[in-house]
PDB file of C-alpha atoms and ligand atoms in Angstrom:
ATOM      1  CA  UNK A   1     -12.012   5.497  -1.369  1.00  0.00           C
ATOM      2  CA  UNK A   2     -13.980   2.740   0.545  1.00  0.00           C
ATOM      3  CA  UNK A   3     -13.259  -0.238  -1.355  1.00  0.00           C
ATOM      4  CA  UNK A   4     -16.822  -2.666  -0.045  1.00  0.00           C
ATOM      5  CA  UNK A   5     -14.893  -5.611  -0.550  1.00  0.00           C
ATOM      6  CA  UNK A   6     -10.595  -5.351  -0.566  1.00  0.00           C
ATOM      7  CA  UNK A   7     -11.194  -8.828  -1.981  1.00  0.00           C
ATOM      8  CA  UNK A   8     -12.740  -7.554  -5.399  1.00  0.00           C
ATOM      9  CA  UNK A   9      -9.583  -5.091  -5.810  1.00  0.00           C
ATOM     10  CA  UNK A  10      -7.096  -5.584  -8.161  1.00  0.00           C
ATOM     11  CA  UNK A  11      -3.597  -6.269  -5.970  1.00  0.00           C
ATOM     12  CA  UNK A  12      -1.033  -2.995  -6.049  1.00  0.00           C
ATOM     13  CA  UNK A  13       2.238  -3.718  -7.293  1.00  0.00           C
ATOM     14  CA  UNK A  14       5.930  -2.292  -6.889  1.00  0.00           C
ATOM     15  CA  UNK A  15       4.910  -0.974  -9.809  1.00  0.00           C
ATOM     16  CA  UNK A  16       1.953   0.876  -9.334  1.00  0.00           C
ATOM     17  CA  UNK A  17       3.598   2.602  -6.204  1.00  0.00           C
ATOM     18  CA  UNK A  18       5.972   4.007  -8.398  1.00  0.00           C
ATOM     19  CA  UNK A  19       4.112   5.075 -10.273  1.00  0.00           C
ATOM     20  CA  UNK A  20       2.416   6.824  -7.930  1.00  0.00           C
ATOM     21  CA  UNK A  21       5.629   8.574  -7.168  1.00  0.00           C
ATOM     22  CA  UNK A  22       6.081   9.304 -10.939  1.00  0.00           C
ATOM     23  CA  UNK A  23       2.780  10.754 -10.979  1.00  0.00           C
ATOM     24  CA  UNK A  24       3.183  12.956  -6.908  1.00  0.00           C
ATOM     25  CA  UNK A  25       0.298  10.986  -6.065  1.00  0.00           C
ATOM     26  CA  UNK A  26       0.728  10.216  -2.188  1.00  0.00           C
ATOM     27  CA  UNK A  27       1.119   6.613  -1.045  1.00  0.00           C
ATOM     28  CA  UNK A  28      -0.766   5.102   1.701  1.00  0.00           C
ATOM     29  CA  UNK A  29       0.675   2.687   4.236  1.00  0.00           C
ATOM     30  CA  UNK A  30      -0.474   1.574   7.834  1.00  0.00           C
ATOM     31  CA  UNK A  31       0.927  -0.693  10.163  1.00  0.00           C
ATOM     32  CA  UNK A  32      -1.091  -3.661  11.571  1.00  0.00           C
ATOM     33  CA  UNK A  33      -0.355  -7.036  12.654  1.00  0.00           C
ATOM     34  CA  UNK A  34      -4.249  -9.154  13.225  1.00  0.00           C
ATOM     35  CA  UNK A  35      -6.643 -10.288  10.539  1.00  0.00           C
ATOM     36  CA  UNK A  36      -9.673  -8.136  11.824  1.00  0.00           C
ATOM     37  CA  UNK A  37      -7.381  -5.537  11.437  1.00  0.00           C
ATOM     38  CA  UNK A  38      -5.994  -5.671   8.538  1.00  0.00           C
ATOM     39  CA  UNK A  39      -9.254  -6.255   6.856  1.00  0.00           C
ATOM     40  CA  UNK A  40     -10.644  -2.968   7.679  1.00  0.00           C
ATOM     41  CA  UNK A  41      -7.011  -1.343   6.007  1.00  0.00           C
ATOM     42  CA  UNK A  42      -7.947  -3.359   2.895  1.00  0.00           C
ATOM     43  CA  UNK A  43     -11.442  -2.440   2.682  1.00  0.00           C
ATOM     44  CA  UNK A  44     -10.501   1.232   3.284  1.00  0.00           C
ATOM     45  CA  UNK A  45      -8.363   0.950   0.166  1.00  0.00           C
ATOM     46  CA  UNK A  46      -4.587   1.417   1.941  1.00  0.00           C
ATOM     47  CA  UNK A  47      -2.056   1.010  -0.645  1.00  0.00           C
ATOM     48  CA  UNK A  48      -0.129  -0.979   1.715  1.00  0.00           C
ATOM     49  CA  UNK A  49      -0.019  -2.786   4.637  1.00  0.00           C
ATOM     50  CA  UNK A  50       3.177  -3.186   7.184  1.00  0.00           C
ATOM     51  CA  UNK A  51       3.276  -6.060   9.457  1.00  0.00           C
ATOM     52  CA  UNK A  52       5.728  -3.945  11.528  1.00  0.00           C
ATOM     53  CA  UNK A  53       8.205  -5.645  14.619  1.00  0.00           C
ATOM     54  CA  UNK A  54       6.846  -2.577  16.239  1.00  0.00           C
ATOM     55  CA  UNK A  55       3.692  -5.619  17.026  1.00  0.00           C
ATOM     56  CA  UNK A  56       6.413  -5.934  20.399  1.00  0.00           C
ATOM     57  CA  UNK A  57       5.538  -3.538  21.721  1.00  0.00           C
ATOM     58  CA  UNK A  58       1.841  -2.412  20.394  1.00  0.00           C
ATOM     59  CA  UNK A  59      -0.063  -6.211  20.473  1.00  0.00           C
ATOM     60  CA  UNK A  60       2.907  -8.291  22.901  1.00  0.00           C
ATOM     61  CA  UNK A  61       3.771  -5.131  25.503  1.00  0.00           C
ATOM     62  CA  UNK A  62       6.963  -5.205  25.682  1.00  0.00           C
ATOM     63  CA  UNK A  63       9.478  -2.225  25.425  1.00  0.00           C
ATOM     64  CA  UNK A  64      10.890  -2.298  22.114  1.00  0.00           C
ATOM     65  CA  UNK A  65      11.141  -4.017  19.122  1.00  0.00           C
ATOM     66  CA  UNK A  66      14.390  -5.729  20.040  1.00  0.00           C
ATOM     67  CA  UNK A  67      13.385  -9.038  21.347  1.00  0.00           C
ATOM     68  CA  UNK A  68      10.860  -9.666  18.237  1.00  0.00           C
ATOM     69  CA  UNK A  69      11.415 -13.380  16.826  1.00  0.00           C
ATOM     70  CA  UNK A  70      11.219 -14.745  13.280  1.00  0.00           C
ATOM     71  CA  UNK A  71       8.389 -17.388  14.954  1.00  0.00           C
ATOM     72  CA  UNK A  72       6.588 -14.086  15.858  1.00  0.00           C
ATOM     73  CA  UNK A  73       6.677 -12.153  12.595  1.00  0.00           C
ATOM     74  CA  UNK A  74       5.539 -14.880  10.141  1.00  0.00           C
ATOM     75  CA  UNK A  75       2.758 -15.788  12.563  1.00  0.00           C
ATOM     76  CA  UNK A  76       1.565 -11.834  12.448  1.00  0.00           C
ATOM     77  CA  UNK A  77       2.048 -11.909   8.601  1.00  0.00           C
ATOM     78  CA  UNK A  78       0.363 -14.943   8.318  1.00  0.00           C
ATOM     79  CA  UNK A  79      -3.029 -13.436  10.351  1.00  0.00           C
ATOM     80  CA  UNK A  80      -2.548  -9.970   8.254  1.00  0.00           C
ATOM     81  CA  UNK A  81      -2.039 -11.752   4.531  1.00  0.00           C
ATOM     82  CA  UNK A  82      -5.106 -13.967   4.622  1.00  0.00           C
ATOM     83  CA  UNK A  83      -6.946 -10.821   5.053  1.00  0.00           C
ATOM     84  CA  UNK A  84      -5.181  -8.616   3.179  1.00  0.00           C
ATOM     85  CA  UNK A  85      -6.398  -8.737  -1.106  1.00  0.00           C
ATOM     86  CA  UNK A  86      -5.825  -5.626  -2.528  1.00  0.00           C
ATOM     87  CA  UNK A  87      -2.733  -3.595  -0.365  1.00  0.00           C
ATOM     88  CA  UNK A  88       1.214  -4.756  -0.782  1.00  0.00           C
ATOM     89  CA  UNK A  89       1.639  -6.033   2.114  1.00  0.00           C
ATOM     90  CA  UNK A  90       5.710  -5.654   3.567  1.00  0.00           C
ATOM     91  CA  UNK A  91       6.824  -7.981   6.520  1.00  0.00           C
ATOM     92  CA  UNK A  92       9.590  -6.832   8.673  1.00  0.00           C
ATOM     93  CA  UNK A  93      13.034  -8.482   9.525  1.00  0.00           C
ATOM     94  CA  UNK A  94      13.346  -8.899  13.160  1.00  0.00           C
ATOM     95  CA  UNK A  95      16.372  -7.462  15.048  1.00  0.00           C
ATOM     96  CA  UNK A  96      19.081  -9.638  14.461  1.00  0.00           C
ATOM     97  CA  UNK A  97      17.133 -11.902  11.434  1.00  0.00           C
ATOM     98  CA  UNK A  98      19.954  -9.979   8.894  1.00  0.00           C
ATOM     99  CA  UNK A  99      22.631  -8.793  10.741  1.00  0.00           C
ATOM    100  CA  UNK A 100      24.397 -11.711  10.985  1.00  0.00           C
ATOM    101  CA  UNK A 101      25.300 -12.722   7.581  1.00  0.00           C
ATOM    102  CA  UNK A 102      23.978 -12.435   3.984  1.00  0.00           C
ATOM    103  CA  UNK A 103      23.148 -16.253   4.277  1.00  0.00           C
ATOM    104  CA  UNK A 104      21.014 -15.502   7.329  1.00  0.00           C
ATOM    105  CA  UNK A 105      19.426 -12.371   5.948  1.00  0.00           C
ATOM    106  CA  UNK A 106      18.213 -14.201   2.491  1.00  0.00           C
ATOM    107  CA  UNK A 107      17.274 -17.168   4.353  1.00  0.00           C
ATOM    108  CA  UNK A 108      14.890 -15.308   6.592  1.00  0.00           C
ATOM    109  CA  UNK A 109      14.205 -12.617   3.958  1.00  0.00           C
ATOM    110  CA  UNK A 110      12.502 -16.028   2.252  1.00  0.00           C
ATOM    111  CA  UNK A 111      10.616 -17.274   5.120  1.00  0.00           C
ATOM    112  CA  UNK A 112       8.840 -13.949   5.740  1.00  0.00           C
ATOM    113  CA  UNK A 113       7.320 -14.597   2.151  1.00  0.00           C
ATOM    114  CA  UNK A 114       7.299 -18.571   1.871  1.00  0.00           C
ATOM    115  CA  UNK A 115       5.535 -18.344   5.290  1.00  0.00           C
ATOM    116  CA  UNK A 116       4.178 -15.248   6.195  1.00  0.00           C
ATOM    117  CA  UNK A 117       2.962 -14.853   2.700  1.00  0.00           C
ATOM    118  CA  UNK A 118       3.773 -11.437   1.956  1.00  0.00           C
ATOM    119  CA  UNK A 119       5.168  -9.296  -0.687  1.00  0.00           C
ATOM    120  CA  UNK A 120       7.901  -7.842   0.506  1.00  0.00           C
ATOM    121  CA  UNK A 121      10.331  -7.398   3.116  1.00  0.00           C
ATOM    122  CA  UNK A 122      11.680  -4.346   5.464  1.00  0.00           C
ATOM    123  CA  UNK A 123      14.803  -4.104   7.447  1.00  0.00           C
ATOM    124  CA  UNK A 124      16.379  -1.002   8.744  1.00  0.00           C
ATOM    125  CA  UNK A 125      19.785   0.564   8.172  1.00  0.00           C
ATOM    126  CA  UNK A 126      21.469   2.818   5.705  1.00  0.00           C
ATOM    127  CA  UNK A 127      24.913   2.310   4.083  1.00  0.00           C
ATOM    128  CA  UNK A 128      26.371  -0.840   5.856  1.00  0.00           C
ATOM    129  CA  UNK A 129      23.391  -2.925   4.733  1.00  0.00           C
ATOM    130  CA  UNK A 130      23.571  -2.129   1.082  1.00  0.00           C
ATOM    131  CA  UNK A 131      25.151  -5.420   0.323  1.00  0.00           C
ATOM    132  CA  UNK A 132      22.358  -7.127   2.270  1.00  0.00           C
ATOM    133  CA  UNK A 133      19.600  -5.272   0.527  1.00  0.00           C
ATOM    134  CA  UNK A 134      21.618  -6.345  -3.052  1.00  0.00           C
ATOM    135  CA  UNK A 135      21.918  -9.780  -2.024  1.00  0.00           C
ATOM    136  CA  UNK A 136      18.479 -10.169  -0.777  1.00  0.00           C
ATOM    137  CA  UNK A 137      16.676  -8.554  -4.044  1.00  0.00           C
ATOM    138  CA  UNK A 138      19.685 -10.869  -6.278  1.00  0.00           C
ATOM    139  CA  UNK A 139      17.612 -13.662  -4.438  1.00  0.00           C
ATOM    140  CA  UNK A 140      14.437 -12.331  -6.202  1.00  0.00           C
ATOM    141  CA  UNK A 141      12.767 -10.877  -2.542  1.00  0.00           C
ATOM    142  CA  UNK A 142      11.759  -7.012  -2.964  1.00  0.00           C
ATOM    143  CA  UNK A 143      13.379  -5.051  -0.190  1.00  0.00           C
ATOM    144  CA  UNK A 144      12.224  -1.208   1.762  1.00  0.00           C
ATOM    145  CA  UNK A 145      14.733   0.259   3.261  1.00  0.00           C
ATOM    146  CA  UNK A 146      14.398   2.004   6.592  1.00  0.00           C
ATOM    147  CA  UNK A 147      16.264   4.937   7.318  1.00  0.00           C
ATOM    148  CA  UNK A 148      16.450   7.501  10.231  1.00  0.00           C
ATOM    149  CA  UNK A 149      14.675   6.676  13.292  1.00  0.00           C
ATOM    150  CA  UNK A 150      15.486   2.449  13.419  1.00  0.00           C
ATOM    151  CA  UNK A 151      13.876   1.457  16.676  1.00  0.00           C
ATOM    152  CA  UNK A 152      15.619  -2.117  16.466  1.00  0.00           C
ATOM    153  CA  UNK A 153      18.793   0.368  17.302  1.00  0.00           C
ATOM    154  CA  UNK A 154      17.314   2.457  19.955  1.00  0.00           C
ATOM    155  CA  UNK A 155      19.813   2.009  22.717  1.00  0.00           C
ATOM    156  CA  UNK A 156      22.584   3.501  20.257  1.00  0.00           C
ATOM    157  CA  UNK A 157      20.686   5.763  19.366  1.00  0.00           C
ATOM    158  CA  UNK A 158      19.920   7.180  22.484  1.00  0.00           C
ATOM    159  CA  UNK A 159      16.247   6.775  22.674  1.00  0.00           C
ATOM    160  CA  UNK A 160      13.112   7.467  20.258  1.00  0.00           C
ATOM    161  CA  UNK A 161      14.701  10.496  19.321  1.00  0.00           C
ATOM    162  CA  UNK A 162      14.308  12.398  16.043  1.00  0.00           C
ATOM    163  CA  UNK A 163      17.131  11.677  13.485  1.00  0.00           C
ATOM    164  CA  UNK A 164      19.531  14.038  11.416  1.00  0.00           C
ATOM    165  CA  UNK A 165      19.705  17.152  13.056  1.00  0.00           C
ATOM    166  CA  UNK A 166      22.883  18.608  12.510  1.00  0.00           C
ATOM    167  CA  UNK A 167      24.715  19.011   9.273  1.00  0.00           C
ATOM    168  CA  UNK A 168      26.894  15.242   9.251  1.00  0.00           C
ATOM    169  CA  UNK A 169      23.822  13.159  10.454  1.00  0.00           C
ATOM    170  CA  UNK A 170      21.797  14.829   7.890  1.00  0.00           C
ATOM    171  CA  UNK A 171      24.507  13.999   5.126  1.00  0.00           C
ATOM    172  CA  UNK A 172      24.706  10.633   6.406  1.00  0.00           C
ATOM    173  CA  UNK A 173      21.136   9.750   5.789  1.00  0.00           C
ATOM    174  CA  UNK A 174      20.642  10.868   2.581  1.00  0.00           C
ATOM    175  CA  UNK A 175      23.471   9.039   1.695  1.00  0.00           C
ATOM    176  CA  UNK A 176      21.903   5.787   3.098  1.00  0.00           C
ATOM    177  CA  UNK A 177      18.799   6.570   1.313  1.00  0.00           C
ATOM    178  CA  UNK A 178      20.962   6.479  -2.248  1.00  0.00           C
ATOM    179  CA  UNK A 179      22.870   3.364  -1.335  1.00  0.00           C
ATOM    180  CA  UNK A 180      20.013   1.373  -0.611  1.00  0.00           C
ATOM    181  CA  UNK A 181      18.432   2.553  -4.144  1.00  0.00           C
ATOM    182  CA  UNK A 182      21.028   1.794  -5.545  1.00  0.00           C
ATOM    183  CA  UNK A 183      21.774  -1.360  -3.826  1.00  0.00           C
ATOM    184  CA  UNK A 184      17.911  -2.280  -5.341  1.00  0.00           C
ATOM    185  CA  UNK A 185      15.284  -1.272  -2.365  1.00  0.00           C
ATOM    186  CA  UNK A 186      11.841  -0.619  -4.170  1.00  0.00           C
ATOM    187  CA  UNK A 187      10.865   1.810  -1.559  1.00  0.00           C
ATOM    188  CA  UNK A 188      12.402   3.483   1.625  1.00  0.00           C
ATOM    189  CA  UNK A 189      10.715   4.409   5.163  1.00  0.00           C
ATOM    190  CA  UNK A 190      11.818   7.265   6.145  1.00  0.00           C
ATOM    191  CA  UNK A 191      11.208   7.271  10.539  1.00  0.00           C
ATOM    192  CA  UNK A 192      11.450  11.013  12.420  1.00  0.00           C
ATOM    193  CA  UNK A 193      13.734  13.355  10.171  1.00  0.00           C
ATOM    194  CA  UNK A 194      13.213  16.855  10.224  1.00  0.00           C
ATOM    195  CA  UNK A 195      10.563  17.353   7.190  1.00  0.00           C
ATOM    196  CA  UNK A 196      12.721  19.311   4.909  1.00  0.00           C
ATOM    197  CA  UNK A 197      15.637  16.367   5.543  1.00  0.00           C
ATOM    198  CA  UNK A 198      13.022  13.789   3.938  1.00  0.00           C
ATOM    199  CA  UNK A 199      12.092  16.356   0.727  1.00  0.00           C
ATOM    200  CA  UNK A 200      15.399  16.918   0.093  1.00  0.00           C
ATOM    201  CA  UNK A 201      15.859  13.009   0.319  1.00  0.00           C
ATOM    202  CA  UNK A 202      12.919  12.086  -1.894  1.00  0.00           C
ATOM    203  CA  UNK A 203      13.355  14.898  -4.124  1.00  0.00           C
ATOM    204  CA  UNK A 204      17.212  12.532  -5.052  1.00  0.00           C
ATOM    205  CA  UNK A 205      15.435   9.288  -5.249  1.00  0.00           C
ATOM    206  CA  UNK A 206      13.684   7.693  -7.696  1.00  0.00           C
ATOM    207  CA  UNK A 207      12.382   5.705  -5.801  1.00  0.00           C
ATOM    208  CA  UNK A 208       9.110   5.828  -3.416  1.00  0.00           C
ATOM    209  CA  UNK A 209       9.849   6.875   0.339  1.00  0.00           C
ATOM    210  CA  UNK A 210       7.135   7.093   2.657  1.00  0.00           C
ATOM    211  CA  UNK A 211       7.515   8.500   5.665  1.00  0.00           C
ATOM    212  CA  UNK A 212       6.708   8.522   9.516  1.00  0.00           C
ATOM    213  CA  UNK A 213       7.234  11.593  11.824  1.00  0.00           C
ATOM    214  CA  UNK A 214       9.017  13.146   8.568  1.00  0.00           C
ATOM    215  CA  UNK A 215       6.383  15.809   7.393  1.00  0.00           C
ATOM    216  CA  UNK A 216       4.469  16.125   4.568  1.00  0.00           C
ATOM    217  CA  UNK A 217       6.599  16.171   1.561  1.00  0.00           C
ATOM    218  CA  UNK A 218       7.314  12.604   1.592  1.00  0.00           C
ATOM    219  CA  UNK A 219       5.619  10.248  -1.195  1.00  0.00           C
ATOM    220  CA  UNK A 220       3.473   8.986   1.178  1.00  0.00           C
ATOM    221  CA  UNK A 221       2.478   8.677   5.112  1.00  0.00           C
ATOM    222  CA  UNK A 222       2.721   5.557   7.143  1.00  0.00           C
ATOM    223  CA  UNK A 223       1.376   4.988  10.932  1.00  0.00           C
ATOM    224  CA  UNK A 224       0.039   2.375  13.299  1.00  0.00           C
ATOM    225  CA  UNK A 225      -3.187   1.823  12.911  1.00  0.00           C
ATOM    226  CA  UNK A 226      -3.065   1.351  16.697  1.00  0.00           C
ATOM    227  CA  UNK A 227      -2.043   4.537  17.099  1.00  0.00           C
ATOM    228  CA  UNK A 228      -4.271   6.453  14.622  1.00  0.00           C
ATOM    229  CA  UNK A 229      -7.260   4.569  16.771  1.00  0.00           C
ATOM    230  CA  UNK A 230      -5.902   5.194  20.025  1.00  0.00           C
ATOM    231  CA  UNK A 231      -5.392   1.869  20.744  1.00  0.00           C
ATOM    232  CA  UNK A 232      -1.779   1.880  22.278  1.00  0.00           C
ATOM    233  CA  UNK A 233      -1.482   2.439  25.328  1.00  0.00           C
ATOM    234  CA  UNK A 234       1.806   3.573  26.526  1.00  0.00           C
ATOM    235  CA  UNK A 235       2.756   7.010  24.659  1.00  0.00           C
ATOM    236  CA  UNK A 236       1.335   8.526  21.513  1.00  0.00           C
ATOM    237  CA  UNK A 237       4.267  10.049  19.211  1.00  0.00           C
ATOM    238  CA  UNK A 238       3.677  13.587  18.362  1.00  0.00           C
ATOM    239  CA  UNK A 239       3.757  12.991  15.004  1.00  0.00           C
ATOM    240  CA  UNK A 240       0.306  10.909  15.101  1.00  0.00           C
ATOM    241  CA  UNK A 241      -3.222  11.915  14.873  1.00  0.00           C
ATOM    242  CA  UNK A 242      -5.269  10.077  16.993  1.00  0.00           C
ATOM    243  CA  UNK A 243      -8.202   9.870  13.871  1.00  0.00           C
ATOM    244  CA  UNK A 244     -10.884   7.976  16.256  1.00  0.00           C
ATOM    245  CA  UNK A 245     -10.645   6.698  20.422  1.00  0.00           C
ATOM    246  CA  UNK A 246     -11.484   3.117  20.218  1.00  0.00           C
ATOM    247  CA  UNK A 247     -10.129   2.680  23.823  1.00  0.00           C
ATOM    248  CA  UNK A 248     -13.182   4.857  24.846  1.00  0.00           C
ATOM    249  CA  UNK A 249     -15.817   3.030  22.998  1.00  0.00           C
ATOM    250  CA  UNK A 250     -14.113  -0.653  23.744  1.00  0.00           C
ATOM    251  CA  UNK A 251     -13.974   0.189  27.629  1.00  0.00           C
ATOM    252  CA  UNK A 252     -17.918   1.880  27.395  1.00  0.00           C
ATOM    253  CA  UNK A 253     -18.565  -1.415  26.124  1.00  0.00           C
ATOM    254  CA  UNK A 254     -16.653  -3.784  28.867  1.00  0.00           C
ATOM    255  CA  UNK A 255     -18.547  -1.860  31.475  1.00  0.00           C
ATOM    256  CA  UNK A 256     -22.134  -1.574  30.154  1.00  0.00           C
ATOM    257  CA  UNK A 257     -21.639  -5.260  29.698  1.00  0.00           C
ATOM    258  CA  UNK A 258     -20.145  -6.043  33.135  1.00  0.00           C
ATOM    259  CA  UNK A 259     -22.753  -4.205  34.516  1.00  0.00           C
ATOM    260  CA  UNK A 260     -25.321  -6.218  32.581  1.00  0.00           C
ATOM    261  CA  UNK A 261     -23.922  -9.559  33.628  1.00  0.00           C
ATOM    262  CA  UNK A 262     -23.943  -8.577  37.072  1.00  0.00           C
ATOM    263  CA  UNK A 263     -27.672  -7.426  37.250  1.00  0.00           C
ATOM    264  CA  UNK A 264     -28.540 -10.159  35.390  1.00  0.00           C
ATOM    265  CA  UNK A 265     -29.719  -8.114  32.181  1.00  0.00           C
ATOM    266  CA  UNK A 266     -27.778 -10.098  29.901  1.00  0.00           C
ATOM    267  CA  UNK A 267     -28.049 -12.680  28.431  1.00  0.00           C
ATOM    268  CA  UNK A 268     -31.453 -12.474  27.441  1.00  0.00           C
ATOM    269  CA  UNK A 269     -33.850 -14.491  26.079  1.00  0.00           C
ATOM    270  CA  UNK A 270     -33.058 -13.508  22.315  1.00  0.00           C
ATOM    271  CA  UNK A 271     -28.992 -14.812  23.239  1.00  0.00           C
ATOM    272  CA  UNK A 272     -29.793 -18.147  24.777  1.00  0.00           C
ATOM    273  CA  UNK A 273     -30.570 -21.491  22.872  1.00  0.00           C
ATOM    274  CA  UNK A 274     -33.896 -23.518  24.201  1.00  0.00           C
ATOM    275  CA  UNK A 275     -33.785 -27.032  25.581  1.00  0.00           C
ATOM    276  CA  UNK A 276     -37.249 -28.445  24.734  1.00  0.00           C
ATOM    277  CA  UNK A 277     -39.080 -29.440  27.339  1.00  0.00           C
ATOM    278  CA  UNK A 278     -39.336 -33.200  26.545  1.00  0.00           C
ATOM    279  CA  UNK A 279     -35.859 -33.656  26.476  1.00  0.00           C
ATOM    280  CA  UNK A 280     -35.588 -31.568  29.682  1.00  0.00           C
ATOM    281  CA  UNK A 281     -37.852 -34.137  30.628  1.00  0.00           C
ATOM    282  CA  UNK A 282     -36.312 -37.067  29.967  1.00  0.00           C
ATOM    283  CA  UNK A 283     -33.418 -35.879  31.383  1.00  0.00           C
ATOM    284  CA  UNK A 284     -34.790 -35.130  34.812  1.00  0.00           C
ATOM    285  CA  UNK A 285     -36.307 -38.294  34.835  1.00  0.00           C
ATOM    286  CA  UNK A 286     -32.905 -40.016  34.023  1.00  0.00           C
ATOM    287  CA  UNK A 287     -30.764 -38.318  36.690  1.00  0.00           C
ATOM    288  CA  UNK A 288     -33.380 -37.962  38.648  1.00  0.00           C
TER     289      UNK A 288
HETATM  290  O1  KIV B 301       7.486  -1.606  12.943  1.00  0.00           O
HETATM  291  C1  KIV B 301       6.944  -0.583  12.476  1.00  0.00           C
HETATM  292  O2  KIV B 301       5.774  -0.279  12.762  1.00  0.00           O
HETATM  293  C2  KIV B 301       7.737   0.251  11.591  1.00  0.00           C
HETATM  294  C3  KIV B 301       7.237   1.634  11.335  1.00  0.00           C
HETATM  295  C4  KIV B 301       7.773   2.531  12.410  1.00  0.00           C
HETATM  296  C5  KIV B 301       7.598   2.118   9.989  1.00  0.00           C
HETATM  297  O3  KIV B 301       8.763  -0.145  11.151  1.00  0.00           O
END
């Protein structure tokens, strides 16, 4: 579906991605942090849009998603929501935003939606941040979890590794993915499981889980849009499909236009605005 205008859409709801879910029709979700961005995912018709901390390392260059601020994330979901109409748009807690107490993670929970304007709110973690999830919705803020892959963890985990290979870690997730339904998450991400780890784990939940890296029998597929465009430049996952190379046609158009500047080809007369030539005038008279 191309919607012509995301503005003229009706908004999605909570609701109306379960029922999706209720109904096996696939959810759609892309990350993106930028208002021209995010524009193009509305007008495209996205279900929903992720202002992910992964902006770090995609749109600031750094390594991982660890250093991400507060400041950082409601600016990003303040560019993405005034674009943004139709999709649910789902900010994410920054490393270290929630971890430190309940108080902390409702407080900041808050500002991602007083501030950044969006709908919702994503932090990662199974089990041990149940409580947080359950204080955070009890504060009226819907909450996705995110479950497997959590890149705010990396260095425990060992790298961007996939998740839940062996029998225990593959228990262990699924059992985060009940707790946080049950602690009151409207949807989980589910980041790099093996694919028949995530059926089994949405085939137990009621709720919505889309996934990245996780195979096709989630309720839906996430990625970067950066990715998907070929727009990032350090490694591309093998779980993406690079859709279009917009590195290619950005850098054809840096050099045609360097080269234009430099032989003088451009600007032309069509680019430039006129001085008339009594005013030209009257200024070479005045200075001479
Ligand atoms: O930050 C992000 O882009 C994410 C995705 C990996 C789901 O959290």
């Amino acid at each position: 579906m191309r919607e012509e205008d995301g503005r003229k859409a009706k908004k999605i709801t909570i609701q109306d991605l379960q029922t999706k879910k209720d109904l096996g029709e696939k959810i759609v979700r892309v990350t993106c942090y930028d208002y021209p961005m995010a524009l193009l995912a509305d007008r495209a018709g996205v279900d929903s849009v992720l202002v992910g901390d992964s902006l770090g390392m995609v749109v600031l260059g750094r390594e991982n998603t660890v250093a991400v601020t507060m400041e950082e994330m409601i600016h990003h979901c303040r560019a993405v929501t005034r674009a943004v109409k139709h999709a649910l748009v789902i900010g994410d807690l920054p490393f270290l935003s929630y971890q430190t107490s309940v108080q902390d993670a409702i407080r900041n929970a808050g500002r991602l939606l007083k501030e950044g304007n969006v709908d919702a709110v994503k932090l990662e973690g199974g089990k041990e941040f149940a409580s947080t999830v359950r204080a955070i919705v009890e504060a009226g803020i819907p909450v996705v979890g995110h479950i497997g892959l959590t890149p705010q963890t990396v260095s425990k985990l060992g790298g961007f590794k996939v998740q839940g290979k062996d029998a225990d870690a593959a228990k262990k997730i699924l059992a985060d993915a009940v707790s946080l339904e049950q602690a009151g998450a409207f949807m989980l991400t589910i980041e790099c499981v093996p694919d028949r780890l995530a059926k089994l784990i949405c085939e137990r939940l009621i709720i919505p889980a889309t996934g990245i890296g996780s195979g096709p029998y989630t309720d839906g597929q996430s990625l970067s849009l950066y990715d998907m465009i070929g727009l990032f430049d350090r490694f591309t996952p093998k779980f993406v499909k690079q859709y279009a190379d917009v590195s290619e046609i950005i850098l054809n158009a840096l050099e045609e236009f360097s080269r234009e500047v430099r032989k003088g080809s451009f600007p032309m007369q069509d680019h430039c605005f006129t001085l008339n030539d009594e005013v030209l005038k009257k200024v070479l008279d005045d200075v001479g």
